[in-house]
Tab-separated table of C-alpha atoms in Angstrom:
chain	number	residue	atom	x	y	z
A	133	UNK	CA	88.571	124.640	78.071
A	134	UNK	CA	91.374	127.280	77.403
A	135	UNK	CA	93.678	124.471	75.701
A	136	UNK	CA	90.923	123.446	73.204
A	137	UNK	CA	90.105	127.207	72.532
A	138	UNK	CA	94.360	127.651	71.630
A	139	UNK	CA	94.590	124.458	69.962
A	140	UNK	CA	91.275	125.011	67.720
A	141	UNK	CA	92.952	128.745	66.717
A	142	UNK	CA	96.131	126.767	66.118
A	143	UNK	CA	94.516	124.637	63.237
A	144	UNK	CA	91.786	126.965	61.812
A	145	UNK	CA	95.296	129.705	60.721
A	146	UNK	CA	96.856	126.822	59.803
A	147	UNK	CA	94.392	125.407	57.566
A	148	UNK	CA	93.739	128.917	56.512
A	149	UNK	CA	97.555	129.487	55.296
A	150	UNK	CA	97.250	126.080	53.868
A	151	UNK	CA	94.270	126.738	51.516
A	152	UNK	CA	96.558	130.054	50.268
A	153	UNK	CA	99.213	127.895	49.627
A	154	UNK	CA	97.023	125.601	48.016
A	155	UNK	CA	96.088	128.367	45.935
A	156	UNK	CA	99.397	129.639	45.073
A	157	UNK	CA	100.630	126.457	44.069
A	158	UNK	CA	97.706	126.001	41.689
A	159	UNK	CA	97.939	129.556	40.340
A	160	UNK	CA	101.878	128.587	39.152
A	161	UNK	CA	100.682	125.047	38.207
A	162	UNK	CA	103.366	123.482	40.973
A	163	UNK	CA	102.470	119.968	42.072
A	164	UNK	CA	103.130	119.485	45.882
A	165	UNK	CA	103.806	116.481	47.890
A	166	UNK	CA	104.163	115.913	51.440
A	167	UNK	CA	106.505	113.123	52.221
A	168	UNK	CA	105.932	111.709	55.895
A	169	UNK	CA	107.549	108.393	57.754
A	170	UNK	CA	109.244	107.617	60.562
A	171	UNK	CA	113.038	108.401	61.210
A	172	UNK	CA	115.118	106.409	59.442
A	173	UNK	CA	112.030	105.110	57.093
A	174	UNK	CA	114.635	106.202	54.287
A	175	UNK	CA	112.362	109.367	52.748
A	176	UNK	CA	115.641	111.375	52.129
A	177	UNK	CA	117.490	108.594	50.186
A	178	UNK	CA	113.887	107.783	48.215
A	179	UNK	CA	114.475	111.298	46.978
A	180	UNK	CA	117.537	111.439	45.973
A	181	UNK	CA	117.022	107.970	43.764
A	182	UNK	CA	113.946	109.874	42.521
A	183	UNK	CA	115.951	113.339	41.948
A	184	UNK	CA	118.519	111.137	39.604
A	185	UNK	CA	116.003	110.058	37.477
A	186	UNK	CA	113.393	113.032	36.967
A	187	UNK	CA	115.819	116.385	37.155
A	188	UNK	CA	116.575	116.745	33.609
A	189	UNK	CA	113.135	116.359	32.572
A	190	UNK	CA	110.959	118.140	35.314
A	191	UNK	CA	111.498	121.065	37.264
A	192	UNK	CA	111.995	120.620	40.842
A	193	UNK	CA	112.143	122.177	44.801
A	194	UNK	CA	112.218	120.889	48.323
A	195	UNK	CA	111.721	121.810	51.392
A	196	UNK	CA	113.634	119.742	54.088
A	197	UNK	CA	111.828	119.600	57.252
A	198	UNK	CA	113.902	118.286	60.526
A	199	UNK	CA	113.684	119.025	64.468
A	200	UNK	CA	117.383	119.479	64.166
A	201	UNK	CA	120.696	119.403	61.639
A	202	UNK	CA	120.597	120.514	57.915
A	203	UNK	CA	122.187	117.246	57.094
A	204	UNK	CA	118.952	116.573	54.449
A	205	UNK	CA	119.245	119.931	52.547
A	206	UNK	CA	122.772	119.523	51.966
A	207	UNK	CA	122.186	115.843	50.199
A	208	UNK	CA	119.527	117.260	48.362
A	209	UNK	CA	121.624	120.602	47.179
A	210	UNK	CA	124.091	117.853	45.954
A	211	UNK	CA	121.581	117.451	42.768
A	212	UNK	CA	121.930	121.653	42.462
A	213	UNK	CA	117.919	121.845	42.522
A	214	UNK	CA	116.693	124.643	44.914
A	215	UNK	CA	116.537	123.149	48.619
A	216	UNK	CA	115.544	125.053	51.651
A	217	UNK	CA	115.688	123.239	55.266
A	218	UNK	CA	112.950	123.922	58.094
A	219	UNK	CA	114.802	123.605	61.069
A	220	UNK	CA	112.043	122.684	63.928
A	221	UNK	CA	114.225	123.338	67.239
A	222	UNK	CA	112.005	120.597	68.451
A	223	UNK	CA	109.095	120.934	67.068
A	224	UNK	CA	107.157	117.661	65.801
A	225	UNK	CA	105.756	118.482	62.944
A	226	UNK	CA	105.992	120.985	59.784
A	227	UNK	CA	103.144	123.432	59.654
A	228	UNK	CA	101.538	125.936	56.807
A	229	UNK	CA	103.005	128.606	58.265
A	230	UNK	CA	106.563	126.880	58.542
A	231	UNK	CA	106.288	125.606	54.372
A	232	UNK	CA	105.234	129.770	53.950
A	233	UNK	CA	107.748	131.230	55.474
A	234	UNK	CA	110.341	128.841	53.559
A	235	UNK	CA	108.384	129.559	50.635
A	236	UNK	CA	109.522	132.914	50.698
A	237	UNK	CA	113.660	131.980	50.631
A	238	UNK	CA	112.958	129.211	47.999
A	239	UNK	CA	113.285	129.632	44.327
A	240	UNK	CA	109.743	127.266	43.308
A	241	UNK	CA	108.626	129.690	40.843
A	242	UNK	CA	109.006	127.922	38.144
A	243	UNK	CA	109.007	124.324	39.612
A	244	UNK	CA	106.901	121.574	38.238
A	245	UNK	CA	107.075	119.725	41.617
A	246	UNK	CA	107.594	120.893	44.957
A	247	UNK	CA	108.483	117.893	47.854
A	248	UNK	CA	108.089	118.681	51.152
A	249	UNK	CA	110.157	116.667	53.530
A	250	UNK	CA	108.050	116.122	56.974
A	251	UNK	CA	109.368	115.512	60.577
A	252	UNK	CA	110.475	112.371	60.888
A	253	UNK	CA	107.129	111.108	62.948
A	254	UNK	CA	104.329	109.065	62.522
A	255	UNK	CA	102.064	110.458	64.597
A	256	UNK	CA	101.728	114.569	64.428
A	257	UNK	CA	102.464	115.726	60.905
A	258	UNK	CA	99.134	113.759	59.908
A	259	UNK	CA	97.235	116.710	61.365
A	260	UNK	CA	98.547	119.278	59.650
A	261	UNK	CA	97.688	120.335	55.774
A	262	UNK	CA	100.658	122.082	54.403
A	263	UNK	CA	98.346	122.984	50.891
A	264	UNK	CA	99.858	119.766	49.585
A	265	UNK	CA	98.108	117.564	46.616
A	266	UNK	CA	98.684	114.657	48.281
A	267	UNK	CA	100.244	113.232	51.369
A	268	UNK	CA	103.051	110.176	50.851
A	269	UNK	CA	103.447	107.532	53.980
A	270	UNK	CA	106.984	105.874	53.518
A	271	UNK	CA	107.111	102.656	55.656
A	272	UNK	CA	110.189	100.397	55.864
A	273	UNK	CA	109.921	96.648	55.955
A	274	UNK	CA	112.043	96.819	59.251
A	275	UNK	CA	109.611	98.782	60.885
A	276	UNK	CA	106.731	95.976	61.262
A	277	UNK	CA	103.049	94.897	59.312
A	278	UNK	CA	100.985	96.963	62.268
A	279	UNK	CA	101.807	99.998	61.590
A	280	UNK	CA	98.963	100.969	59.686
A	281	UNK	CA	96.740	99.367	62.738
A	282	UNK	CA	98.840	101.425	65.207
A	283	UNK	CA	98.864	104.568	63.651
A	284	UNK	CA	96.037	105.246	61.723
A	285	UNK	CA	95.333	108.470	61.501
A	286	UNK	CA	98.580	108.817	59.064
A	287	UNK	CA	97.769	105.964	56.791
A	288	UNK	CA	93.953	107.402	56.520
A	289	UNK	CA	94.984	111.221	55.405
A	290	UNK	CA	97.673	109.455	53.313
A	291	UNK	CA	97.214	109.448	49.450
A	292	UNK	CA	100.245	106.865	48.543
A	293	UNK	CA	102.067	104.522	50.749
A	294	UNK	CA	105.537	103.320	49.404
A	295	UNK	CA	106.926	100.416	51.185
A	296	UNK	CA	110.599	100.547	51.281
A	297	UNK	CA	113.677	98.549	52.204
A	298	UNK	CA	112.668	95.953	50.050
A	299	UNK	CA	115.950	94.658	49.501
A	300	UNK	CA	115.689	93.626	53.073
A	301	UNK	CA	112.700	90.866	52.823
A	302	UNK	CA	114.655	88.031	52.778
A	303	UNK	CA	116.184	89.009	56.338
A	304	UNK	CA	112.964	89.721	58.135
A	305	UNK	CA	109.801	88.611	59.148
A	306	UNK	CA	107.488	90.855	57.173
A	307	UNK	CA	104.231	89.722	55.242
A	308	UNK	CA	104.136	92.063	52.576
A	309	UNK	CA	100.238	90.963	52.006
A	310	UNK	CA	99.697	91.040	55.833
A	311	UNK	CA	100.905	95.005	55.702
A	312	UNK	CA	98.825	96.057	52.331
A	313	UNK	CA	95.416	94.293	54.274
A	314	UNK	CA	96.684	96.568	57.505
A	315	UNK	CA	96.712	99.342	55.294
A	316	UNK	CA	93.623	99.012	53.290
A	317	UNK	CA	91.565	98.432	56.370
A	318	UNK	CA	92.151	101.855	57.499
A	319	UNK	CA	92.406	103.601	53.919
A	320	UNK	CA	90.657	101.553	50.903
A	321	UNK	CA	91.756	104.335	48.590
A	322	UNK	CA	95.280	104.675	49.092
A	323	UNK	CA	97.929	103.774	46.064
A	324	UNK	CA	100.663	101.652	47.186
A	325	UNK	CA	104.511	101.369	45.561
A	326	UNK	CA	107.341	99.032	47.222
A	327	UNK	CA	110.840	99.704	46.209
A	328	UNK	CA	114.213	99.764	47.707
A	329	UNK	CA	115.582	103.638	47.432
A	330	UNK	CA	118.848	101.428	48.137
A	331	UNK	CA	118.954	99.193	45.174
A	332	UNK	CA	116.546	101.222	43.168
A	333	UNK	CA	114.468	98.096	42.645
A	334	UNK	CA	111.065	99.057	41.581
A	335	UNK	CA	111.407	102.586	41.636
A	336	UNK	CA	109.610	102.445	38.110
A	337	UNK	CA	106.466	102.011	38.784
A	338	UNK	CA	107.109	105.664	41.544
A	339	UNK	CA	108.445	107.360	39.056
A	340	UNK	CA	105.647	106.815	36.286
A	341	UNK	CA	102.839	107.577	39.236
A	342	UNK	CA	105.138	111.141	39.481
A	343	UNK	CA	105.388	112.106	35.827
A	344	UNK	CA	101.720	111.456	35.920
A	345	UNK	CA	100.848	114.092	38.486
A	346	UNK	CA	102.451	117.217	36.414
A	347	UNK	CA	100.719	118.796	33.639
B	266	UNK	CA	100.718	134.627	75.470
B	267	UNK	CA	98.032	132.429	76.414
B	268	UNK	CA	99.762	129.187	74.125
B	269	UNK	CA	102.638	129.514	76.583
B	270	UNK	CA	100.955	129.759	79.744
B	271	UNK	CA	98.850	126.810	79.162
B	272	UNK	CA	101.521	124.462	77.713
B	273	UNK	CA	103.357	125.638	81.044
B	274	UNK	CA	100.512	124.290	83.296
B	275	UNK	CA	100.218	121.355	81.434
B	276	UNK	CA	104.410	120.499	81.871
B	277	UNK	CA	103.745	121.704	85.529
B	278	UNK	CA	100.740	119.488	86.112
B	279	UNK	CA	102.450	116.417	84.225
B	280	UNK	CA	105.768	117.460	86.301
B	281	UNK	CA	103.729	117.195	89.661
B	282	UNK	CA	102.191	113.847	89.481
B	283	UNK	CA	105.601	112.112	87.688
B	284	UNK	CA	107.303	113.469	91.140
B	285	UNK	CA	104.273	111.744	92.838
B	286	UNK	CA	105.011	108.466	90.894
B	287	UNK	CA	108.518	108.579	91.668
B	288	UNK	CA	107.714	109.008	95.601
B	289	UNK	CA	105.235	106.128	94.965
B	290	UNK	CA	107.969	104.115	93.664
B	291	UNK	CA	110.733	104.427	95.369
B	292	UNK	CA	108.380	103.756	98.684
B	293	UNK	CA	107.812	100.509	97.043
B	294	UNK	CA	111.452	99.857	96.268
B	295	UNK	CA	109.870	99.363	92.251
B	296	UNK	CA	112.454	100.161	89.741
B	297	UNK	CA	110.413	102.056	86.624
B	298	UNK	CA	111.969	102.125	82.975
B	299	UNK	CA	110.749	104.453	80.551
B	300	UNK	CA	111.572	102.714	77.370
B	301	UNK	CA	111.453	105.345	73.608
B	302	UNK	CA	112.040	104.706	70.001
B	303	UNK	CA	110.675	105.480	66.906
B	304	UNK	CA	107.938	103.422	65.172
B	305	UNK	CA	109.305	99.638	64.625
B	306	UNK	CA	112.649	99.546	66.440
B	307	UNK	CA	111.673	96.490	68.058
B	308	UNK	CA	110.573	97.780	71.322
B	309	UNK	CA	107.927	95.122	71.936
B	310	UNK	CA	110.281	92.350	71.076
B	311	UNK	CA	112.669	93.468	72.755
B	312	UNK	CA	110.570	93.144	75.912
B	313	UNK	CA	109.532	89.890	75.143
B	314	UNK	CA	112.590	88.179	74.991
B	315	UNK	CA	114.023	90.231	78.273
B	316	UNK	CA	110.791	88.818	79.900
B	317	UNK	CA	111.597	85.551	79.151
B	318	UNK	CA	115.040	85.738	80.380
B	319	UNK	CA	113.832	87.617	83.862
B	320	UNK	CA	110.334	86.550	84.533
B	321	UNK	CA	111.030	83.492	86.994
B	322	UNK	CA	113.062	85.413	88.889
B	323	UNK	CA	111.900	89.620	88.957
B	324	UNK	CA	108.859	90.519	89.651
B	325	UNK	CA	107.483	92.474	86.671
B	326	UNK	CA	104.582	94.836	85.165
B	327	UNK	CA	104.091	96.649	82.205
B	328	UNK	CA	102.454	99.104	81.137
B	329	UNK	CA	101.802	99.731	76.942
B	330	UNK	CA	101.674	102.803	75.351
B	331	UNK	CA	100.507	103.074	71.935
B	332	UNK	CA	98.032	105.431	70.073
B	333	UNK	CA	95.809	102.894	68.503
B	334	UNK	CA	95.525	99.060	69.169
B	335	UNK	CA	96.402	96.840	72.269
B	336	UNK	CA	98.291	94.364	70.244
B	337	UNK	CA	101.235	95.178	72.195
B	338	UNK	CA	99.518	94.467	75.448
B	339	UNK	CA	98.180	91.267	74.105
B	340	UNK	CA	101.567	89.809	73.514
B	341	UNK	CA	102.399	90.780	76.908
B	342	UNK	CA	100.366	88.840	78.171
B	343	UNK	CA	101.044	86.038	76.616
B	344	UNK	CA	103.893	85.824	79.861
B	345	UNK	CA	101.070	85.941	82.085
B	346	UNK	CA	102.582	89.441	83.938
B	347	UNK	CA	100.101	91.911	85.107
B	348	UNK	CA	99.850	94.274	81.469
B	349	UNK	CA	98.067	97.434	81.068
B	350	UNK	CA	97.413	99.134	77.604
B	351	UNK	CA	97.162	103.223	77.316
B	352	UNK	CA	95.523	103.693	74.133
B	353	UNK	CA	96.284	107.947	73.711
B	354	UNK	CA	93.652	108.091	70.341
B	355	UNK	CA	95.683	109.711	68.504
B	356	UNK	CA	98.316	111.473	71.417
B	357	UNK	CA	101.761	111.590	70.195
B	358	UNK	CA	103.016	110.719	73.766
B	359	UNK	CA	102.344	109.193	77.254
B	360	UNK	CA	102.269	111.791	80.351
B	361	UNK	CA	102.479	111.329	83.641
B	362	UNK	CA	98.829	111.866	84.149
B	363	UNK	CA	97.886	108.520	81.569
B	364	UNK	CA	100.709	106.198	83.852
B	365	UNK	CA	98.829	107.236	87.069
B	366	UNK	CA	95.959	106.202	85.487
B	367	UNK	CA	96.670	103.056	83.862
B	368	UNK	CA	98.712	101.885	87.438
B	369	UNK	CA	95.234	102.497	89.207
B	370	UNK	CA	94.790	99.353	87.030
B	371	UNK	CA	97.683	97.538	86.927
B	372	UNK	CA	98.758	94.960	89.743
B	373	UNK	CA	101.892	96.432	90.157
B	374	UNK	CA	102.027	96.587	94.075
B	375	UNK	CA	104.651	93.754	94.720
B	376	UNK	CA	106.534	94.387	91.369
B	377	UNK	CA	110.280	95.160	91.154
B	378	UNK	CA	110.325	96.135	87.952
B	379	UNK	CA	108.550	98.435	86.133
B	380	UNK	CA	108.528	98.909	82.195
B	381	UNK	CA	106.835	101.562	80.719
B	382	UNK	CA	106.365	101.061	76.588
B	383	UNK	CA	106.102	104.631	75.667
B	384	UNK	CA	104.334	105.652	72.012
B	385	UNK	CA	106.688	104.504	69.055
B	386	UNK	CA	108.031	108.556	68.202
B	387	UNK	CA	111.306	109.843	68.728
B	388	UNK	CA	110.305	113.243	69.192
B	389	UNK	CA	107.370	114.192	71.742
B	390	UNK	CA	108.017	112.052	74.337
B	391	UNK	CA	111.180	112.971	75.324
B	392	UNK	CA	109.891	115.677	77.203
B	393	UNK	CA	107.438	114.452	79.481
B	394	UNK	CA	108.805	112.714	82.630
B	395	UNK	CA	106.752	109.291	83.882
B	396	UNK	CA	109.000	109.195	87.302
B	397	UNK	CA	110.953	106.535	85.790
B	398	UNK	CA	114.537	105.891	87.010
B	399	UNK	CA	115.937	105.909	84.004
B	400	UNK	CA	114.997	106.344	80.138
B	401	UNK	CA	115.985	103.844	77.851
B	402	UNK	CA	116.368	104.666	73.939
B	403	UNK	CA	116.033	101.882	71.698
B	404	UNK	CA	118.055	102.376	67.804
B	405	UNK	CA	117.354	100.037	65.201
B	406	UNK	CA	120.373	100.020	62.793
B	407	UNK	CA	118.296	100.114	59.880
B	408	UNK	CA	117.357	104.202	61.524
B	409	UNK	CA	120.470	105.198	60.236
B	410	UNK	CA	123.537	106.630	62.368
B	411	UNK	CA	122.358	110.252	62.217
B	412	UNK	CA	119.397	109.594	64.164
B	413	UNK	CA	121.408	111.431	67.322
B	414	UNK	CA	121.939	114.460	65.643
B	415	UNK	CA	118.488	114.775	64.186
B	416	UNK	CA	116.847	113.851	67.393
B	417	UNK	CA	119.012	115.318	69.918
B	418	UNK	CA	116.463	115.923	72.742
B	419	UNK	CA	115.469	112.490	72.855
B	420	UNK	CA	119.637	111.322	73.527
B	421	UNK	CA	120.076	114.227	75.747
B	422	UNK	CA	117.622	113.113	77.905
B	423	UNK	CA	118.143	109.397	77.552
B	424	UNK	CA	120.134	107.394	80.282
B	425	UNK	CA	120.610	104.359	78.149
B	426	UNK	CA	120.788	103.738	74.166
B	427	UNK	CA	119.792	99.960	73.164
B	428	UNK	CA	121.139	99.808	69.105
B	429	UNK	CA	118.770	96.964	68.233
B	430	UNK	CA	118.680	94.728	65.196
B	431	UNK	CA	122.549	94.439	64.742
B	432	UNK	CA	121.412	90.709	63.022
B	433	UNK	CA	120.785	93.411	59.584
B	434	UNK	CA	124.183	94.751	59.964
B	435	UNK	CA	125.763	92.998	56.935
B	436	UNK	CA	123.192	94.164	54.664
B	437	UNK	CA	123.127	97.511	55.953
B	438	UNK	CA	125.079	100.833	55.682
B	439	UNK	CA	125.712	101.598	59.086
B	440	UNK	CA	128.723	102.487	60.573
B	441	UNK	CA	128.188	101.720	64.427
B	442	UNK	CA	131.371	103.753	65.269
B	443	UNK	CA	129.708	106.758	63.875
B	444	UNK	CA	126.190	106.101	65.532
B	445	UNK	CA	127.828	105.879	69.024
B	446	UNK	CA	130.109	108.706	68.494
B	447	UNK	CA	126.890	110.763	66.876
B	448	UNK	CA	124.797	109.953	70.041
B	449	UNK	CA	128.161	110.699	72.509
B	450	UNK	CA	128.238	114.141	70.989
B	451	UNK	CA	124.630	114.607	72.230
B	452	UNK	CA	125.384	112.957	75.541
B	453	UNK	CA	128.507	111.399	77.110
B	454	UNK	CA	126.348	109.873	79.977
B	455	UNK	CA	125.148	107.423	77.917
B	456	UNK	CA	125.498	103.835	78.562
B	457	UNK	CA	125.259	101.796	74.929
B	458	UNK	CA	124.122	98.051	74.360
B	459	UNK	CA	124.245	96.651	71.139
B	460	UNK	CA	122.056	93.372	70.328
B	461	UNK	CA	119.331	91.776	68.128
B	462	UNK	CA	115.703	90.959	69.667
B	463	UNK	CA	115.266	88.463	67.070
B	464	UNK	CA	118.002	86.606	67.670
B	465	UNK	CA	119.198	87.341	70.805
B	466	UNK	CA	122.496	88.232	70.415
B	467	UNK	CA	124.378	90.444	72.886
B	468	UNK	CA	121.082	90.394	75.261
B	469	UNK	CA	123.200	89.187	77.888
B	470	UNK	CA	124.661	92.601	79.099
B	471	UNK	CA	121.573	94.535	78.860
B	472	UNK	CA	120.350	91.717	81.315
B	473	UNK	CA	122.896	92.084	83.507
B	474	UNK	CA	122.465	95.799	83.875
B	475	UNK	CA	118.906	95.448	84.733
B	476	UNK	CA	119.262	93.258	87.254
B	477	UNK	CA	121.640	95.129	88.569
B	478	UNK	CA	118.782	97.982	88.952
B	479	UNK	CA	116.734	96.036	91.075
B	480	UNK	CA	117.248	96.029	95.323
């Protein structure tokens, strides 16, 4: 009984900081996504492929989130964009309070778009809002068709999914149709991309979605 | 305050009944593996094809860990070894606790060897012990070689790191020097094997070892 009273005052401030973000980032007109995988799903390198090819037309942040190292923020300051990284000491997951408090050290005020860089983990950063517009699921082929089946939760508060490591089909057994069905099963409404962030096949299609989202 | 204390008597509770396991174990002479990766590393497969190598002549049981689905169980039991399936609904890890339960269930009493298929996520996990002997990380190149450093907990408390799918080496980035020297830094106990579940290459030695493990 005490755990569920903690855990339930645990989510209600963090949804709480999460509608003020929410509110902040609509108030400056910043568009925010959440970016969440698995380690080594290839999020960080689907940036920077995306960073190339939208920072001298749009305005953009990022917050790196990692349970350890600032290896990610020091790729992304490569691009000289503002870059802030959440180091988790083991935590699983980024929270509100977390993206706030980096918030504060990161010069977004006049960003366009904002990424935020989860945990590397498919399981606990699905529970937690961060005031984002939408939440991104990154899956690699290598990583299997059941996915969405096994971890649900994610693909269901997802928004887009973006399968990646395409480049890698012809050396695997993945059905690319078998994983979209897995996927739409649990979420009908999500938007799906496939690319490789390696070759920078099909990145287009990504990249026109993004433009899209800022006004 | 009160977050702490609780999340104390949980690790003390889950801390307890692993040392009971162990006891249970060891009076049994049953060697237990507790095997972690991320999402899609080939875990399952990996089991498979060390079940097909062992099965005629180890006595084995399993026990899946996964928060949705019992696909993983299912192919299993396709060997026709006694299989039970932990479904957490939505937990982010197996405890101690969830093994007790699911070995209430599992015809495990003349077993030698245990495996334990913890929840595909590279970060919770590592910190609750299932009174396994020893626990086995499983790398798939395509993770990338920084996986160590961004994981650390999981490699410090690891025994043994599997680096799985070496078959996708040629079309891969990965330097495997730099993974083992990344994972070294985070713990110089650790014993390495390299091979690919999909084609079996280099399963010998891992065999070998595990054998080895059993009285």
């Amino acid at each position: 009984m005490p755990v569920i009273t903690v855990e339930r005052k645990v989510m209600e401030k963090n949804d709480e900081v999460a509608a003020e973000l929410r509110r902040h980032f609509e108030s400056r007109n910043i568009h925010v996504l959440n970016l969440l995988s698995s380690p080594g799903s290839g999020k960080t390198t689907l940036l920077e492929r995306t960073l190339e090819r939208i920072q001298n037309t749009v305005k953009v942040a990022v917050i790196e989130g990692d349970v350890q190292t600032d290896n990610d923020a020091q790729r992304i300051a490569e691009y000289s964009i503002p870059v802030v990284q959440i180091v988790t000491r083991g935590g699983c997951h980024l929270d509100a309070l977390l993206v706030r408090d980096a918030l504060s050290k990161l010069d977004h005020q006049k960003a366009q778009l904002l990424f935020i860089e989860n945990v590397g983990n498919l399981v606990c950063p699905a529970g937690y809002d961060l005031g984002e517009h939408q939440k991104v699921v990154i899956v690699s082929t290598t990583e299997g068709e059941d996915k969405p089946a096994k971890y649900p939760k994610m693909f269901h508060v997802a928004d887009v999914c973006i399968l990646n490591k395409i480049d890698l089909l012809p050396h695997l057994d993945f059905n690319v149709d078998r994983f979209y069905n897995n996927a739409k099963k649990v979420n009908p409404n999500l938007t799906f991309f496939e690319c490789s962030a390696k070759t920078g096949q099909g990145l287009d299609m990504w990249i026109e979605w993004l433009l899209a989202r800022i006004q």
